[in-house]
mmCIF file of N, CA and C in Angstrom:
data_model
loop_
_atom_site.group_PDB
_atom_site.id
_atom_site.type_symbol
_atom_site.label_atom_id
_atom_site.label_comp_id
_atom_site.label_asym_id
_atom_site.label_seq_id
_atom_site.Cartn_x
_atom_site.Cartn_y
_atom_site.Cartn_z
ATOM 1 N N MET S 985 -14.471 -25.863 19.438
ATOM 2 C CA MET S 985 -14.843 -27.242 19.614
ATOM 3 C C MET S 985 -13.909 -28.081 18.751
ATOM 4 N N SER S 986 -13.273 -29.073 19.326
ATOM 5 C CA SER S 986 -12.351 -29.909 18.560
ATOM 6 C C SER S 986 -13.093 -31.022 17.833
ATOM 7 N N GLU S 987 -12.463 -31.500 16.777
ATOM 8 C CA GLU S 987 -13.049 -32.586 15.988
ATOM 9 C C GLU S 987 -12.924 -33.896 16.757
ATOM 10 N N PRO S 988 -13.960 -34.753 16.725
ATOM 11 C CA PRO S 988 -13.858 -36.051 17.391
ATOM 12 C C PRO S 988 -12.826 -36.929 16.685
ATOM 13 N N THR S 989 -12.165 -37.773 17.451
ATOM 14 C CA THR S 989 -11.199 -38.696 16.868
ATOM 15 C C THR S 989 -11.927 -39.928 16.348
ATOM 16 N N ALA S 990 -11.200 -40.777 15.638
ATOM 17 C CA ALA S 990 -11.795 -41.990 15.064
ATOM 18 C C ALA S 990 -12.493 -42.788 16.164
ATOM 19 N N GLY S 991 -13.691 -43.225 15.894
ATOM 20 C CA GLY S 991 -14.455 -44.008 16.852
ATOM 21 C C GLY S 991 -15.307 -43.184 17.796
ATOM 22 N N GLU S 992 -15.052 -41.887 17.880
ATOM 23 C CA GLU S 992 -15.859 -41.010 18.729
ATOM 24 C C GLU S 992 -16.964 -40.375 17.892
ATOM 25 N N ILE S 993 -18.035 -40.034 18.567
ATOM 26 C CA ILE S 993 -19.065 -39.272 17.863
ATOM 27 C C ILE S 993 -19.016 -37.835 18.379
ATOM 28 N N SER S 994 -19.424 -36.934 17.544
ATOM 29 C CA SER S 994 -19.419 -35.520 17.924
ATOM 30 C C SER S 994 -20.564 -35.248 18.893
ATOM 31 N N PRO S 995 -20.466 -34.161 19.654
ATOM 32 C CA PRO S 995 -21.604 -33.765 20.484
ATOM 33 C C PRO S 995 -22.867 -33.570 19.632
ATOM 34 N N TYR S 996 -22.686 -33.057 18.425
ATOM 35 C CA TYR S 996 -23.811 -32.883 17.494
ATOM 36 C C TYR S 996 -24.556 -34.203 17.312
ATOM 37 N N GLU S 997 -23.817 -35.264 17.035
ATOM 38 C CA GLU S 997 -24.434 -36.575 16.832
ATOM 39 C C GLU S 997 -25.006 -37.126 18.135
ATOM 40 N N ALA S 998 -24.279 -36.954 19.232
ATOM 41 C CA ALA S 998 -24.721 -37.474 20.525
ATOM 42 C C ALA S 998 -26.030 -36.830 20.975
ATOM 43 N N LEU S 999 -26.218 -35.568 20.627
ATOM 44 C CA LEU S 999 -27.438 -34.857 21.011
ATOM 45 C C LEU S 999 -28.634 -35.178 20.117
ATOM 46 N N GLY S 1000 -28.385 -35.788 18.981
ATOM 47 C CA GLY S 1000 -29.485 -36.146 18.090
ATOM 48 C C GLY S 1000 -29.430 -35.484 16.736
ATOM 49 N N GLY S 1001 -28.340 -34.777 16.439
ATOM 50 C CA GLY S 1001 -28.172 -34.196 15.117
ATOM 51 C C GLY S 1001 -29.106 -33.038 14.833
ATOM 52 N N GLN S 1002 -29.387 -32.864 13.566
ATOM 53 C CA GLN S 1002 -30.158 -31.705 13.106
ATOM 54 C C GLN S 1002 -31.516 -31.592 13.793
ATOM 55 N N GLU S 1003 -32.182 -32.700 14.011
ATOM 56 C CA GLU S 1003 -33.508 -32.657 14.637
ATOM 57 C C GLU S 1003 -33.459 -31.981 16.010
ATOM 58 N N PHE S 1004 -32.452 -32.325 16.810
ATOM 59 C CA PHE S 1004 -32.314 -31.724 18.138
ATOM 60 C C PHE S 1004 -32.131 -30.210 18.039
ATOM 61 N N PHE S 1005 -31.203 -29.774 17.192
ATOM 62 C CA PHE S 1005 -30.903 -28.349 17.101
ATOM 63 C C PHE S 1005 -32.056 -27.559 16.494
ATOM 64 N N THR S 1006 -32.747 -28.137 15.539
ATOM 65 C CA THR S 1006 -33.914 -27.475 14.951
ATOM 66 C C THR S 1006 -34.975 -27.227 16.014
ATOM 67 N N GLU S 1007 -35.239 -28.230 16.832
ATOM 68 C CA GLU S 1007 -36.248 -28.080 17.885
ATOM 69 C C GLU S 1007 -35.789 -27.104 18.969
ATOM 70 N N LEU S 1008 -34.526 -27.193 19.364
ATOM 71 C CA LEU S 1008 -33.978 -26.291 20.379
ATOM 72 C C LEU S 1008 -34.135 -24.832 19.954
ATOM 73 N N VAL S 1009 -33.720 -24.535 18.741
ATOM 74 C CA VAL S 1009 -33.757 -23.159 18.246
ATOM 75 C C VAL S 1009 -35.199 -22.699 18.007
ATOM 76 N N ALA S 1010 -36.049 -23.582 17.520
ATOM 77 C CA ALA S 1010 -37.462 -23.229 17.326
ATOM 78 C C ALA S 1010 -38.104 -22.858 18.658
ATOM 79 N N ASN S 1011 -37.806 -23.618 19.703
ATOM 80 C CA ASN S 1011 -38.345 -23.300 21.032
ATOM 81 C C ASN S 1011 -37.834 -21.953 21.529
ATOM 82 N N PHE S 1012 -36.563 -21.682 21.301
ATOM 83 C CA PHE S 1012 -35.991 -20.398 21.699
ATOM 84 C C PHE S 1012 -36.705 -19.245 20.988
ATOM 85 N N TYR S 1013 -36.857 -19.346 19.673
ATOM 86 C CA TYR S 1013 -37.464 -18.243 18.921
ATOM 87 C C TYR S 1013 -38.963 -18.108 19.154
ATOM 88 N N ARG S 1014 -39.636 -19.171 19.559
ATOM 89 C CA ARG S 1014 -41.040 -19.031 19.962
ATOM 90 C C ARG S 1014 -41.137 -18.109 21.172
ATOM 91 N N ARG S 1015 -40.174 -18.213 22.049
ATOM 92 C CA ARG S 1015 -40.160 -17.352 23.234
ATOM 93 C C ARG S 1015 -39.703 -15.928 22.891
ATOM 94 N N VAL S 1016 -38.717 -15.817 22.024
ATOM 95 C CA VAL S 1016 -38.250 -14.493 21.592
ATOM 96 C C VAL S 1016 -39.407 -13.707 20.979
ATOM 97 N N ALA S 1017 -40.215 -14.371 20.179
ATOM 98 C CA ALA S 1017 -41.298 -13.702 19.447
ATOM 99 C C ALA S 1017 -42.285 -12.980 20.361
ATOM 100 N N VAL S 1018 -42.415 -13.448 21.591
ATOM 101 C CA VAL S 1018 -43.384 -12.835 22.510
ATOM 102 C C VAL S 1018 -42.712 -12.131 23.691
ATOM 103 N N ASP S 1019 -41.404 -12.040 23.668
ATOM 104 C CA ASP S 1019 -40.682 -11.415 24.770
ATOM 105 C C ASP S 1019 -40.561 -9.907 24.526
ATOM 106 N N PRO S 1020 -41.024 -9.095 25.473
ATOM 107 C CA PRO S 1020 -41.016 -7.644 25.263
ATOM 108 C C PRO S 1020 -39.616 -7.021 25.239
ATOM 109 N N ILE S 1021 -38.627 -7.705 25.759
ATOM 110 C CA ILE S 1021 -37.263 -7.173 25.748
ATOM 111 C C ILE S 1021 -36.481 -7.691 24.548
ATOM 112 N N LEU S 1022 -36.566 -8.988 24.284
ATOM 113 C CA LEU S 1022 -35.782 -9.579 23.198
ATOM 114 C C LEU S 1022 -36.337 -9.283 21.807
ATOM 115 N N ARG S 1023 -37.639 -9.273 21.652
ATOM 116 C CA ARG S 1023 -38.232 -9.129 20.312
ATOM 117 C C ARG S 1023 -37.769 -7.872 19.593
ATOM 118 N N PRO S 1024 -37.680 -6.721 20.264
ATOM 119 C CA PRO S 1024 -37.231 -5.512 19.565
ATOM 120 C C PRO S 1024 -35.786 -5.593 19.047
ATOM 121 N N MET S 1025 -35.013 -6.557 19.513
ATOM 122 C CA MET S 1025 -33.637 -6.708 19.038
ATOM 123 C C MET S 1025 -33.580 -7.302 17.632
ATOM 124 N N TYR S 1026 -34.702 -7.785 17.139
ATOM 125 C CA TYR S 1026 -34.794 -8.391 15.807
ATOM 126 C C TYR S 1026 -35.675 -7.503 14.937
ATOM 127 N N PRO S 1027 -35.088 -6.706 14.060
ATOM 128 C CA PRO S 1027 -35.869 -5.746 13.284
ATOM 129 C C PRO S 1027 -36.817 -6.379 12.265
ATOM 130 N N ASP S 1028 -36.486 -7.560 11.752
ATOM 131 C CA ASP S 1028 -37.359 -8.203 10.766
ATOM 132 C C ASP S 1028 -38.619 -8.734 11.437
ATOM 133 N N ALA S 1029 -39.745 -8.548 10.783
ATOM 134 C CA ALA S 1029 -41.004 -9.069 11.306
ATOM 135 C C ALA S 1029 -40.995 -10.593 11.343
ATOM 136 N N ASP S 1030 -40.328 -11.188 10.377
ATOM 137 C CA ASP S 1030 -40.247 -12.646 10.273
ATOM 138 C C ASP S 1030 -38.918 -13.114 10.867
ATOM 139 N N LEU S 1031 -38.982 -13.973 11.858
ATOM 140 C CA LEU S 1031 -37.776 -14.463 12.530
ATOM 141 C C LEU S 1031 -37.188 -15.709 11.872
ATOM 142 N N THR S 1032 -37.747 -16.144 10.766
ATOM 143 C CA THR S 1032 -37.332 -17.395 10.127
ATOM 144 C C THR S 1032 -35.849 -17.425 9.794
ATOM 145 N N GLU S 1033 -35.324 -16.369 9.194
ATOM 146 C CA GLU S 1033 -33.907 -16.363 8.810
ATOM 147 C C GLU S 1033 -32.992 -16.321 10.034
ATOM 148 N N ALA S 1034 -33.359 -15.562 11.043
ATOM 149 C CA ALA S 1034 -32.557 -15.531 12.272
ATOM 150 C C ALA S 1034 -32.536 -16.918 12.907
ATOM 151 N N GLU S 1035 -33.664 -17.566 12.911
ATOM 152 C CA GLU S 1035 -33.770 -18.925 13.458
ATOM 153 C C GLU S 1035 -32.890 -19.893 12.672
ATOM 154 N N ARG S 1036 -32.928 -19.804 11.373
ATOM 155 C CA ARG S 1036 -32.132 -20.693 10.522
ATOM 156 C C ARG S 1036 -30.633 -20.477 10.750
ATOM 157 N N ARG S 1037 -30.226 -19.215 10.824
ATOM 158 C CA ARG S 1037 -28.800 -18.915 11.030
ATOM 159 C C ARG S 1037 -28.301 -19.415 12.383
ATOM 160 N N LEU S 1038 -29.094 -19.214 13.435
ATOM 161 C CA LEU S 1038 -28.675 -19.696 14.749
ATOM 162 C C LEU S 1038 -28.575 -21.213 14.754
ATOM 163 N N CYS S 1039 -29.508 -21.868 14.123
ATOM 164 C CA CYS S 1039 -29.482 -23.325 14.048
ATOM 165 C C CYS S 1039 -28.212 -23.797 13.337
ATOM 166 N N LEU S 1040 -27.902 -23.205 12.203
ATOM 167 C CA LEU S 1040 -26.692 -23.582 11.467
ATOM 168 C C LEU S 1040 -25.435 -23.330 12.298
ATOM 169 N N PHE S 1041 -25.393 -22.199 12.996
ATOM 170 C CA PHE S 1041 -24.238 -21.879 13.831
ATOM 171 C C PHE S 1041 -24.054 -22.916 14.931
ATOM 172 N N LEU S 1042 -25.128 -23.220 15.654
ATOM 173 C CA LEU S 1042 -25.022 -24.183 16.751
ATOM 174 C C LEU S 1042 -24.665 -25.576 16.247
ATOM 175 N N GLU S 1043 -25.242 -25.972 15.130
ATOM 176 C CA GLU S 1043 -24.900 -27.280 14.557
ATOM 177 C C GLU S 1043 -23.404 -27.359 14.271
ATOM 178 N N GLN S 1044 -22.868 -26.335 13.651
ATOM 179 C CA GLN S 1044 -21.443 -26.340 13.318
ATOM 180 C C GLN S 1044 -20.589 -26.318 14.584
ATOM 181 N N TYR S 1045 -20.933 -25.476 15.528
ATOM 182 C CA TYR S 1045 -20.152 -25.351 16.761
ATOM 183 C C TYR S 1045 -20.050 -26.685 17.495
ATOM 184 N N TRP S 1046 -21.141 -27.442 17.501
ATOM 185 C CA TRP S 1046 -21.172 -28.711 18.236
ATOM 186 C C TRP S 1046 -20.765 -29.905 17.380
ATOM 187 N N GLY S 1047 -20.105 -29.654 16.246
ATOM 188 C CA GLY S 1047 -19.513 -30.744 15.471
ATOM 189 C C GLY S 1047 -20.320 -31.236 14.295
ATOM 190 N N GLY S 1048 -21.328 -30.490 13.904
ATOM 191 C CA GLY S 1048 -22.150 -30.875 12.762
ATOM 192 C C GLY S 1048 -21.629 -30.292 11.462
ATOM 193 N N PRO S 1049 -22.494 -30.228 10.470
ATOM 194 C CA PRO S 1049 -22.100 -29.719 9.151
ATOM 195 C C PRO S 1049 -21.539 -28.299 9.226
ATOM 196 N N LYS S 1050 -20.699 -27.967 8.284
ATOM 197 C CA LYS S 1050 -20.033 -26.657 8.225
ATOM 198 C C LYS S 1050 -20.825 -25.652 7.381
ATOM 199 N N THR S 1051 -22.102 -25.848 7.273
ATOM 200 C CA THR S 1051 -22.956 -25.008 6.435
ATOM 201 C C THR S 1051 -22.903 -23.536 6.847
ATOM 202 N N TYR S 1052 -22.856 -23.278 8.141
ATOM 203 C CA TYR S 1052 -22.828 -21.888 8.600
ATOM 204 C C TYR S 1052 -21.628 -21.146 8.009
ATOM 205 N N SER S 1053 -20.444 -21.720 8.128
ATOM 206 C CA SER S 1053 -19.238 -21.077 7.576
ATOM 207 C C SER S 1053 -19.297 -20.985 6.065
ATOM 208 N N ASP S 1054 -19.815 -22.018 5.426
ATOM 209 C CA ASP S 1054 -19.935 -22.000 3.969
ATOM 210 C C ASP S 1054 -20.822 -20.847 3.506
ATOM 211 N N GLU S 1055 -21.914 -20.607 4.225
ATOM 212 C CA GLU S 1055 -22.858 -19.555 3.834
ATOM 213 C C GLU S 1055 -22.463 -18.172 4.337
ATOM 214 N N ARG S 1056 -21.940 -18.111 5.549
ATOM 215 C CA ARG S 1056 -21.708 -16.822 6.190
ATOM 216 C C ARG S 1056 -20.252 -16.359 6.119
ATOM 217 N N GLY S 1057 -19.337 -17.266 5.820
ATOM 218 C CA GLY S 1057 -17.944 -16.895 5.645
ATOM 219 C C GLY S 1057 -17.185 -16.601 6.920
ATOM 220 N N HIS S 1058 -17.728 -16.999 8.072
ATOM 221 C CA HIS S 1058 -16.998 -16.819 9.336
ATOM 222 C C HIS S 1058 -17.419 -17.850 10.341
#
């Protein structure tokens, strides 16, 4: 994803920023938690950290904060 130029807003901002991505990922993991195929792919009983990491990744990918790379190193 390329950086927006002066005067442009990022897709992250256009979609509503952190609030949008937090809700998107929370909805996804609510479904994962009860899915008989996807749930076994997550060994931890608590999906909170997986949810947080996906949220950070998507935020960064769509032009938001670089927290994912800062924390995860990739």
